């Protein structure tokens, strides 16, 4: 399959060329301290703005949902006796459709990358693959607008995944001190305009996003580490934690005022699972939980399998924008009509007790003083449905209701993920799992297997199992779940459930995010090289032959090489008379040539590192630079731009060694040399990412060019 | 200063020699799966045994303390009216002295490495420096015995730090499947007998220890990562988390039975800060908290400074075992008499209300129905003193009591850390901080600065500030404190307090653990190379000349080189006709020679990787191998033992690049080559660790040999 967009690798390695060393020499300790303080300021601001953004999304969704609910409810209440419920349904459907259409149109026509949860894209970014537009301001705006529309529009989606993407965009924007979308440069934080720094900030932003979404600052840090960082850096982690803390605090602080309890910080995240008061379980319940984990793994694998085929179908047939919008509209209509039909058939009426307020209770076809629990589960925001599944007293839900709900919601959620709307899969997964978890809990209580079966506890485990089965995250998910429940006693069972779900799920296939990453054939690097690949050497893995430059090179040659679209790499070894090899990058090269040309024309100042930073991250393509015939004949000294001591490996180095070096240092190119220290090849991300351990030993994959 | 013991570096890099590749080829996927499962089993067992050990320590301390208290109390109650309180005091002193003497004797004469908290040693181990005996079973036994004695003996110590060391020993022991102390080899987990695997397990063990000590599984994982790992490995972290979870669960589970509430899991750690019910603070309190952080940083710096000079004094004058025991005995006597004098002077009597049980309340010189709060604070276990400082209602403590307590306890704790007893500094620091924190809280409430000042909250912040000021841990400490309080709302202020304490403290000097590491001149690698060291190159950093071998080498030459104690390194490049360079290690070499000699004598089987694993980690010294004159003339082919593709760097590589490579990959030696790929030098841990950024730019330190 062809890649959907052009990809580039990020470079996490400092290019220590002459310009860099010159700049460093002029740095005072004072300046370095300022830089360090700026890093903290950027992280603090990121946290603050992410929290604020989460608050904004939350409040807008709340207001719009409530408005929608009031409108529809007044209609239903007015028409129930007339039997013209159908009209209310139509109204409701139209309202939902309008919201979803607005969101889908914005995404499809303005910024397609804002579709989905954005987590796969952020995973790729943290892994070192740059996906175009992923951290632009425009993407953020569309994403926020889109997610509000899809949540209010009643799709089976959550607003938590997009928060992670939003946090990442906020971090990237602030750290660069400018926005390409608005073409505005604030001339601040210019020092951070390079891949290394930007990626660090993006990981802090993602952590802040998780933190705001789930009220889980530690979980956020672990999420970023689990998904991204390979090299553990203490100061970076500490800054990530700072951003996360500020983010959850900001959200909490503003929400406390919104709820009229200024300063009482009890709503740390967008979703709050609520307190599990009787936080206790018996030892013999652990096997039951683990079985639930297995169920979650199975259901998750099924979900992913269906979604995989659906995505293939979409890539083949639904690639035009208007088709995508149509599909989203269809999903919106189905998401409301199918539940309605079920509500019509179901007769799960619950007494509307006074001691327990039920959010947005719907009477529907029930007698007065009662409400339809099916309708309430379906037509509420997913967050409040999850909370009721966790905390309503035993007997609040009919088993049949839960079964049908699970069944229908499974397909709805599966269909919805991948639609051209901004939406996350976390909340639907949790809701799905909570439903069947509570079902299992109720059944166990009925069967008398467990003497004391609190269905809410089983709902929690089911939610963990289902989410784990779909996304296959482990460590960070455990911590997120523990932080969201605010109860450390459930830590062990949640961990065991997630492990079981992952093991069972992995037997059948990959996690949802990995599937989507693979479908876009992104060269995603795993944690380690495949086991038993020591017999494979750099010689077999590397790309060769490599185009090399010499230290003094004709401008014409450089321009020709760079213009040659068939040349695969962005880095070119520079081979000098000393047989050493050095690398520098195409993107910088074109800038270099550009400025060189300018310089020869104007006989002007020397090139400085600042010029590269100003151009970052969109260095001008070589085609945009006009080079005259005279200039082509000039020679250029590349010495000051090259990295004189790149990391190299001998060609007999085994794949795991190459992999470890590449991954631990976040390299973009690795030069392979022979015994005489001559360049024989270049290893790039793609060369390493294509080897996977399949069922029949090592396998090679097709991957997009980087 | 001379190092106190010989140090060796751990090697985190796989030596991919021929033997390794041959072994790998024979590995079936089945075997690899078994290895992976074994890793989980080892981590699970480590967690279980660490939890069990914590339970054991806890219960023994509880029983002995309670016995001691009952004995003394019955005496005091009997004699108060007679005015012969003095006799009871004597009895109490004798009891304490006996316990402390027993502990000090065991440590001083059987295993001196078991002294202190063990955290600096574990930090070194995780950093890659092996300190002899640090993970031996004997050390564990002495440590556990010693810590029980010092806690029951009433020293100003805690049992939490030693738990971390204990967890690490447990992990090392289980993963190696044998014990050197008992000379027993269980022939299990033989695959794990190498530095890489052992260090992974030790980090999991340390995490399990933290988890058991504070009921903080996530904090434990972060502790191990913060202190040790440089390369973030997802699976390893996940296993560490598993061990931590099991550990806290085990402790919790057994304690629930001990407390007669089987299965109710509410005591996750050795120390439990208790629930902070009204977990709220106002925004304007945050600056107050941060000021407290600054106070903590100052006090911590003072503490560390005093302890530094005390340690220097000890190294110079108190190095004989019997002197060390005498000092410990003196400390025991002072720790009880000074408080007594203060109790005698003080008249802080509190009513013994019925609504609140005061653990181990002492009437002393107070009227009937009241108890002396000073005596209770001093003569209780530190853990319960901390809990009362956190949770007793306002007015339970006289401000003067708190002031004198802080003053006296500061010096006591400072003296105690570094005594030849097993003891931790975590709990004394927390107690100290809680005391002055509560003092500040009470003063604020009296001054009317804060309308609603809960002194317990300030005690918590003070505890965090003081501990942060002494040990200077940041991320992991925040998470540990949050987990121990079980309240995520305090996360942000605790983090800010710890940050302030660290910044203020770092201005005056290093953290306590780092001071002790430096005093033993351990080549401890920081996270990054010093800033602005790019102008320093490998050529200036490396050691040269390097003793090299050729592929086919005379046995005599090898033996001579290995026997030469002046030769500084443990790795020797092998230079072949192809000008490449390869490294292998002295420790393995001597084994190689040993087996080679044996082989030539008996004409026997080939050497296998298993032979090295069997010898690990104490390879026979070359002196122990008798090599005859004939054998000296034989030649040996080193090809199969050498690593054919070591990581190398050109000699112009900057220090930060070398550092990053060394640290990220956990190397032990890095070969420096010239342009012709010839070996010109070797960079070891020591070469990198000696550069620090001081106040006047780069500084070189004296370091122990590795």
CSV table of C-alpha atoms in Angstrom, one decimal, chain B residues 190-537:
chain,number,residue,atom,x,y,z
B,190,UNK,CA,21.3,-19.7,34.8
B,191,UNK,CA,20.6,-17.7,31.7
B,192,UNK,CA,20.5,-14.6,33.9
B,193,UNK,CA,24.0,-14.8,35.1
B,194,UNK,CA,25.5,-11.7,33.5
B,195,UNK,CA,25.6,-8.0,34.3
B,196,UNK,CA,22.9,-6.9,32.0
B,197,UNK,CA,20.2,-9.2,33.3
B,198,UNK,CA,21.3,-8.9,36.9
B,199,UNK,CA,21.2,-5.2,36.9
B,200,UNK,CA,17.7,-5.3,35.4
B,201,UNK,CA,16.5,-7.5,38.2
B,202,UNK,CA,18.2,-5.4,40.9
B,203,UNK,CA,16.4,-2.4,39.6
B,204,UNK,CA,13.1,-4.3,39.9
B,205,UNK,CA,14.1,-5.4,43.4
B,206,UNK,CA,14.8,-1.8,44.5
B,207,UNK,CA,11.4,-0.8,43.1
B,208,UNK,CA,9.8,-3.6,45.1
B,209,UNK,CA,11.6,-2.4,48.2
B,210,UNK,CA,10.3,1.2,47.8
B,211,UNK,CA,6.9,-0.1,47.1
B,212,UNK,CA,6.9,-2.2,50.3
B,213,UNK,CA,8.4,0.6,52.3
B,214,UNK,CA,5.9,3.4,51.3
B,215,UNK,CA,3.1,1.5,49.7
B,216,UNK,CA,4.1,3.3,46.5
B,217,UNK,CA,4.4,0.9,43.5
B,218,UNK,CA,4.6,3.7,41.0
B,219,UNK,CA,6.9,5.7,43.1
B,220,UNK,CA,9.1,2.6,43.4
B,221,UNK,CA,9.4,2.2,39.6
B,222,UNK,CA,10.2,5.9,39.2
B,223,UNK,CA,12.8,5.7,42.0
B,224,UNK,CA,14.6,2.9,40.1
B,225,UNK,CA,14.4,4.8,36.9
B,226,UNK,CA,15.5,8.1,38.4
B,227,UNK,CA,18.4,6.6,40.3
B,228,UNK,CA,19.5,4.0,37.8
B,229,UNK,CA,18.3,3.3,34.4
B,230,UNK,CA,19.5,5.5,31.6
B,231,UNK,CA,18.0,3.5,28.8
B,232,UNK,CA,14.2,3.3,29.1
B,233,UNK,CA,13.1,-0.2,28.3
B,234,UNK,CA,9.3,-0.7,28.2
B,235,UNK,CA,9.3,-4.4,29.1
B,236,UNK,CA,11.8,-3.9,32.0
B,237,UNK,CA,9.7,-1.1,33.4
B,238,UNK,CA,6.6,-3.1,33.2
B,239,UNK,CA,8.3,-6.0,35.1
B,240,UNK,CA,9.5,-3.5,37.7
B,241,UNK,CA,6.0,-2.4,38.1
B,242,UNK,CA,4.8,-6.0,38.4
B,243,UNK,CA,7.4,-6.7,41.2
B,244,UNK,CA,6.3,-3.5,43.0
B,245,UNK,CA,2.7,-4.3,42.8
B,246,UNK,CA,3.2,-7.8,44.1
B,247,UNK,CA,5.4,-6.5,46.9
B,248,UNK,CA,2.9,-4.0,48.2
B,249,UNK,CA,0.1,-6.5,47.8
B,250,UNK,CA,2.0,-9.2,49.8
B,251,UNK,CA,2.8,-6.8,52.6
B,252,UNK,CA,-0.8,-5.5,52.6
B,253,UNK,CA,-2.3,-9.0,52.5
B,254,UNK,CA,-0.2,-10.4,55.4
B,255,UNK,CA,-0.7,-7.3,57.5
B,256,UNK,CA,-4.4,-7.4,57.1
B,257,UNK,CA,-4.4,-10.9,58.8
B,258,UNK,CA,-2.1,-9.6,61.4
B,259,UNK,CA,-4.5,-6.9,62.2
B,260,UNK,CA,-7.4,-9.3,62.3
B,261,UNK,CA,-9.0,-7.9,59.2
B,262,UNK,CA,-8.1,-10.7,56.8
B,263,UNK,CA,-8.3,-9.6,53.2
B,264,UNK,CA,-9.0,-5.9,53.8
B,265,UNK,CA,-6.2,-4.3,52.1
B,266,UNK,CA,-5.6,-1.0,53.7
B,267,UNK,CA,-2.0,-1.0,54.8
B,268,UNK,CA,0.0,-0.9,51.6
B,269,UNK,CA,3.3,0.2,53.0
B,270,UNK,CA,5.5,0.1,56.1
B,271,UNK,CA,4.8,3.7,56.6
B,272,UNK,CA,1.4,5.0,56.0
B,273,UNK,CA,0.7,8.7,56.2
B,274,UNK,CA,-2.9,8.1,56.8
B,275,UNK,CA,-5.9,9.7,55.0
B,276,UNK,CA,-5.9,13.4,54.7
B,277,UNK,CA,-9.7,13.8,54.7
B,278,UNK,CA,-10.1,17.5,54.0
B,279,UNK,CA,-7.6,17.3,51.2
B,280,UNK,CA,-7.8,20.9,50.2
B,281,UNK,CA,-5.6,23.9,50.1
B,282,UNK,CA,-6.2,27.5,48.9
B,283,UNK,CA,-4.2,29.0,46.1
B,284,UNK,CA,-2.6,31.6,48.4
B,285,UNK,CA,-1.2,28.8,50.5
B,286,UNK,CA,1.1,27.7,47.7
B,287,UNK,CA,3.6,30.5,48.3
B,288,UNK,CA,3.7,29.6,52.0
B,289,UNK,CA,4.4,26.0,51.0
B,290,UNK,CA,7.1,27.1,48.7
B,291,UNK,CA,8.7,29.1,51.5
B,292,UNK,CA,8.6,26.0,53.6
B,293,UNK,CA,10.3,24.3,50.7
B,294,UNK,CA,13.1,26.9,50.9
B,295,UNK,CA,13.4,26.3,54.7
B,296,UNK,CA,13.6,22.6,54.0
B,297,UNK,CA,16.3,23.2,51.5
B,298,UNK,CA,18.3,25.3,53.9
B,299,UNK,CA,17.9,22.9,56.8
B,300,UNK,CA,18.7,20.0,54.5
B,301,UNK,CA,21.9,21.8,53.3
B,302,UNK,CA,22.9,22.4,56.9
B,303,UNK,CA,22.2,18.7,57.7
B,304,UNK,CA,24.3,17.5,54.8
B,305,UNK,CA,27.1,19.9,55.6
B,306,UNK,CA,27.3,18.7,59.2
B,307,UNK,CA,27.0,15.1,58.1
B,308,UNK,CA,29.8,15.6,55.6
B,309,UNK,CA,32.2,16.8,58.2
B,310,UNK,CA,31.2,14.1,60.5
B,311,UNK,CA,31.8,11.5,57.8
B,312,UNK,CA,35.2,12.9,57.1
B,313,UNK,CA,36.0,12.7,60.8
B,314,UNK,CA,34.7,9.2,60.9
B,315,UNK,CA,36.8,8.1,57.9
B,316,UNK,CA,39.9,9.6,59.5
B,317,UNK,CA,39.5,8.6,63.1
B,318,UNK,CA,36.8,6.0,63.6
B,319,UNK,CA,37.8,3.3,61.2
B,320,UNK,CA,38.3,0.5,63.7
B,321,UNK,CA,35.4,-1.7,64.3
B,322,UNK,CA,35.3,-1.4,68.1
B,323,UNK,CA,35.5,2.4,67.9
B,324,UNK,CA,32.5,2.3,65.5
B,325,UNK,CA,30.6,0.1,67.9
B,326,UNK,CA,31.4,2.4,70.8
B,327,UNK,CA,30.2,5.4,68.8
B,328,UNK,CA,26.9,3.7,68.1
B,329,UNK,CA,26.5,2.8,71.8
B,330,UNK,CA,27.2,6.4,72.7
B,331,UNK,CA,24.6,7.6,70.2
B,332,UNK,CA,22.1,5.1,71.7
B,333,UNK,CA,22.7,6.5,75.2
B,334,UNK,CA,22.5,10.2,74.1
B,335,UNK,CA,19.4,9.5,72.0
B,336,UNK,CA,17.6,8.5,75.2
B,337,UNK,CA,19.1,10.8,77.8
B,338,UNK,CA,18.8,14.1,76.0
B,339,UNK,CA,15.1,13.7,75.4
B,340,UNK,CA,14.7,12.7,79.0
B,341,UNK,CA,16.2,15.9,80.2
B,342,UNK,CA,14.0,17.9,77.9
B,343,UNK,CA,11.0,16.0,79.1
B,344,UNK,CA,11.9,16.8,82.7
B,345,UNK,CA,12.0,20.5,81.9
B,346,UNK,CA,9.0,20.6,79.6
B,347,UNK,CA,5.5,20.7,81.0
B,348,UNK,CA,3.5,20.0,77.8
B,349,UNK,CA,0.8,17.9,79.3
B,350,UNK,CA,-2.2,17.0,77.1
B,351,UNK,CA,-5.5,15.5,78.1
B,352,UNK,CA,-5.8,11.8,77.3
B,353,UNK,CA,-9.2,12.1,75.6
B,354,UNK,CA,-11.2,9.1,75.0
B,355,UNK,CA,-12.3,9.8,71.5
B,356,UNK,CA,-8.8,9.6,70.2
B,357,UNK,CA,-6.5,6.8,71.1
B,358,UNK,CA,-2.9,8.0,71.5
B,359,UNK,CA,-0.5,5.2,70.7
B,360,UNK,CA,2.0,4.5,73.5
B,361,UNK,CA,1.0,7.6,75.5
B,362,UNK,CA,3.4,8.3,78.4
B,363,UNK,CA,2.2,10.0,81.6
B,364,UNK,CA,5.7,10.8,82.9
B,365,UNK,CA,5.6,13.9,85.1
B,366,UNK,CA,2.1,14.8,84.1
B,367,UNK,CA,-1.0,14.7,86.3
B,368,UNK,CA,-3.3,11.6,86.0
B,369,UNK,CA,-5.5,11.5,83.0
B,370,UNK,CA,-3.0,13.5,81.0
B,371,UNK,CA,0.1,12.5,79.1
B,372,UNK,CA,3.4,14.2,78.2
B,373,UNK,CA,3.3,15.0,74.5
B,374,UNK,CA,7.0,15.6,74.3
B,375,UNK,CA,7.8,12.1,75.6
B,376,UNK,CA,5.2,10.6,73.3
B,377,UNK,CA,6.8,12.3,70.3
B,378,UNK,CA,10.3,11.3,71.3
B,379,UNK,CA,9.8,7.8,72.6
B,380,UNK,CA,7.4,6.4,70.1
B,381,UNK,CA,8.5,4.7,66.9
B,382,UNK,CA,9.2,7.5,64.4
B,383,UNK,CA,6.4,6.2,62.1
B,384,UNK,CA,3.7,6.8,64.7
B,385,UNK,CA,5.1,10.1,65.7
B,386,UNK,CA,4.9,11.2,62.0
B,387,UNK,CA,1.3,10.1,61.8
B,388,UNK,CA,0.3,12.0,65.0
B,389,UNK,CA,2.1,15.1,63.7
B,390,UNK,CA,0.1,14.8,60.5
B,391,UNK,CA,-3.3,14.0,62.0
B,392,UNK,CA,-3.7,15.1,65.6
B,393,UNK,CA,-6.2,18.0,65.9
B,394,UNK,CA,-4.9,21.6,66.2
B,395,UNK,CA,-3.6,22.3,69.6
B,396,UNK,CA,-2.3,18.8,70.4
B,397,UNK,CA,1.3,20.1,70.4
B,398,UNK,CA,2.8,23.0,72.3
B,399,UNK,CA,4.8,25.2,70.0
B,400,UNK,CA,7.8,25.2,72.3
B,401,UNK,CA,7.7,21.4,72.4
B,402,UNK,CA,7.8,21.3,68.6
B,403,UNK,CA,10.7,23.8,68.5
B,404,UNK,CA,12.9,21.9,71.0
B,405,UNK,CA,12.0,18.6,69.4
B,406,UNK,CA,13.1,19.9,66.0
B,407,UNK,CA,16.3,21.3,67.5
B,408,UNK,CA,17.3,18.2,69.3
B,409,UNK,CA,16.2,15.8,66.7
B,410,UNK,CA,18.1,17.6,64.0
B,411,UNK,CA,21.4,16.9,65.6
B,412,UNK,CA,20.5,13.4,66.7
B,413,UNK,CA,19.4,12.4,63.2
B,414,UNK,CA,22.5,14.0,61.7
B,415,UNK,CA,24.8,12.2,64.1
B,416,UNK,CA,22.9,8.9,63.6
B,417,UNK,CA,23.2,8.8,59.8
B,418,UNK,CA,26.6,7.2,59.1
B,419,UNK,CA,26.8,5.3,62.3
B,420,UNK,CA,27.8,1.6,61.9
B,421,UNK,CA,24.2,0.5,62.1
B,422,UNK,CA,21.7,-0.4,59.5
B,423,UNK,CA,19.3,2.5,59.3
B,424,UNK,CA,17.6,4.8,56.9
B,425,UNK,CA,17.4,8.6,56.8
B,426,UNK,CA,14.0,8.8,55.2
B,427,UNK,CA,11.9,8.6,58.3
B,428,UNK,CA,14.0,10.8,60.5
B,429,UNK,CA,13.9,13.5,57.8
B,430,UNK,CA,10.2,13.2,57.5
B,431,UNK,CA,9.7,13.4,61.2
B,432,UNK,CA,12.0,16.4,61.5
B,433,UNK,CA,10.2,18.2,58.7
B,434,UNK,CA,6.8,17.2,60.1
B,435,UNK,CA,7.8,18.8,63.5
B,436,UNK,CA,8.8,22.1,62.1
B,437,UNK,CA,6.1,22.1,59.5
B,438,UNK,CA,3.5,21.6,62.2
B,439,UNK,CA,5.2,24.4,64.2
B,440,UNK,CA,4.8,26.7,61.3
B,441,UNK,CA,1.2,25.6,60.8
B,442,UNK,CA,0.5,26.3,64.5
B,443,UNK,CA,2.2,29.7,64.4
B,444,UNK,CA,0.3,30.7,61.3
B,445,UNK,CA,-3.0,29.7,62.9
B,446,UNK,CA,-2.1,31.7,66.0
B,447,UNK,CA,-1.0,34.8,63.9
B,448,UNK,CA,-4.3,34.6,62.0
B,449,UNK,CA,-2.5,34.7,58.7
B,450,UNK,CA,-4.5,31.8,57.4
B,451,UNK,CA,-8.1,31.7,58.4
B,452,UNK,CA,-8.2,28.0,58.1
B,453,UNK,CA,-4.9,26.5,59.0
B,454,UNK,CA,-4.8,22.8,59.5
B,455,UNK,CA,-1.4,22.2,61.1
B,456,UNK,CA,-1.3,18.6,59.8
B,457,UNK,CA,-1.2,19.9,56.2
B,458,UNK,CA,1.8,22.1,57.0
B,459,UNK,CA,3.4,19.1,58.8
B,460,UNK,CA,3.1,17.2,55.5
B,461,UNK,CA,4.6,20.0,53.5
B,462,UNK,CA,7.4,20.4,56.1
B,463,UNK,CA,8.1,16.7,55.9
B,464,UNK,CA,8.3,16.8,52.1
B,465,UNK,CA,10.5,19.9,52.3
B,466,UNK,CA,12.9,18.4,54.8
B,467,UNK,CA,13.3,15.1,53.0
B,468,UNK,CA,13.7,16.8,49.7
B,469,UNK,CA,16.3,19.2,51.2
B,470,UNK,CA,18.3,16.2,52.4
B,471,UNK,CA,18.1,13.6,49.6
B,472,UNK,CA,17.3,16.0,46.7
B,473,UNK,CA,15.1,13.5,44.9
B,474,UNK,CA,12.4,15.0,42.9
B,475,UNK,CA,10.1,13.1,40.6
B,476,UNK,CA,10.0,9.8,42.5
B,477,UNK,CA,9.8,11.5,45.9
B,478,UNK,CA,6.7,13.4,44.8
B,479,UNK,CA,5.0,10.3,43.6
B,480,UNK,CA,6.0,8.4,46.7
B,481,UNK,CA,4.6,11.1,48.9
B,482,UNK,CA,1.4,11.3,46.9
B,483,UNK,CA,1.0,7.6,47.1
B,484,UNK,CA,1.8,7.4,50.8
B,485,UNK,CA,-0.9,10.1,51.5
B,486,UNK,CA,-3.3,8.5,49.1
B,487,UNK,CA,-4.4,11.9,47.9
B,488,UNK,CA,-3.6,13.2,44.5
B,489,UNK,CA,-4.8,16.8,45.2
B,490,UNK,CA,-1.6,17.4,47.2
B,491,UNK,CA,0.5,16.5,44.2
B,492,UNK,CA,1.1,20.0,42.9
B,493,UNK,CA,2.1,21.6,46.2
B,494,UNK,CA,4.3,18.6,47.2
B,495,UNK,CA,6.0,18.9,43.8
B,496,UNK,CA,6.5,22.6,44.2
B,497,UNK,CA,7.9,22.2,47.7
B,498,UNK,CA,10.3,19.5,46.6
B,499,UNK,CA,11.5,21.6,43.7
B,500,UNK,CA,12.0,24.6,45.9
B,501,UNK,CA,13.9,22.5,48.4
B,502,UNK,CA,16.1,21.1,45.7
B,503,UNK,CA,16.9,24.4,44.1
B,504,UNK,CA,17.7,26.0,47.4
B,505,UNK,CA,19.6,23.0,48.7
B,506,UNK,CA,21.6,22.6,45.5
B,507,UNK,CA,22.8,26.1,45.8
B,508,UNK,CA,24.7,25.2,48.9
B,509,UNK,CA,25.8,21.7,48.2
B,510,UNK,CA,24.9,18.2,47.0
B,511,UNK,CA,22.4,15.7,48.3
B,512,UNK,CA,23.2,13.4,51.2
B,513,UNK,CA,23.5,10.3,49.1
B,514,UNK,CA,25.7,12.1,46.5
B,515,UNK,CA,28.0,13.4,49.3
B,516,UNK,CA,28.5,9.8,50.5
B,517,UNK,CA,29.0,8.5,47.0
B,518,UNK,CA,31.6,11.2,46.4
B,519,UNK,CA,33.3,10.6,49.7
B,520,UNK,CA,33.9,7.0,48.6
B,521,UNK,CA,35.2,8.5,45.3
B,522,UNK,CA,33.0,6.3,43.2
B,523,UNK,CA,33.0,7.1,39.5
B,524,UNK,CA,29.3,7.9,39.4
B,525,UNK,CA,28.1,9.0,36.0
B,526,UNK,CA,25.7,12.0,35.9
B,527,UNK,CA,22.8,12.2,33.5
B,528,UNK,CA,24.5,14.3,30.9
B,529,UNK,CA,28.0,15.5,30.2
B,530,UNK,CA,28.7,18.9,31.8
B,531,UNK,CA,27.3,21.7,29.6
B,532,UNK,CA,29.8,23.6,27.4
B,533,UNK,CA,32.2,20.7,27.3
B,534,UNK,CA,31.9,20.2,23.5
B,535,UNK,CA,35.4,21.6,23.0
B,536,UNK,CA,36.8,18.6,25.0
B,537,UNK,CA,37.5,15.6,22.7
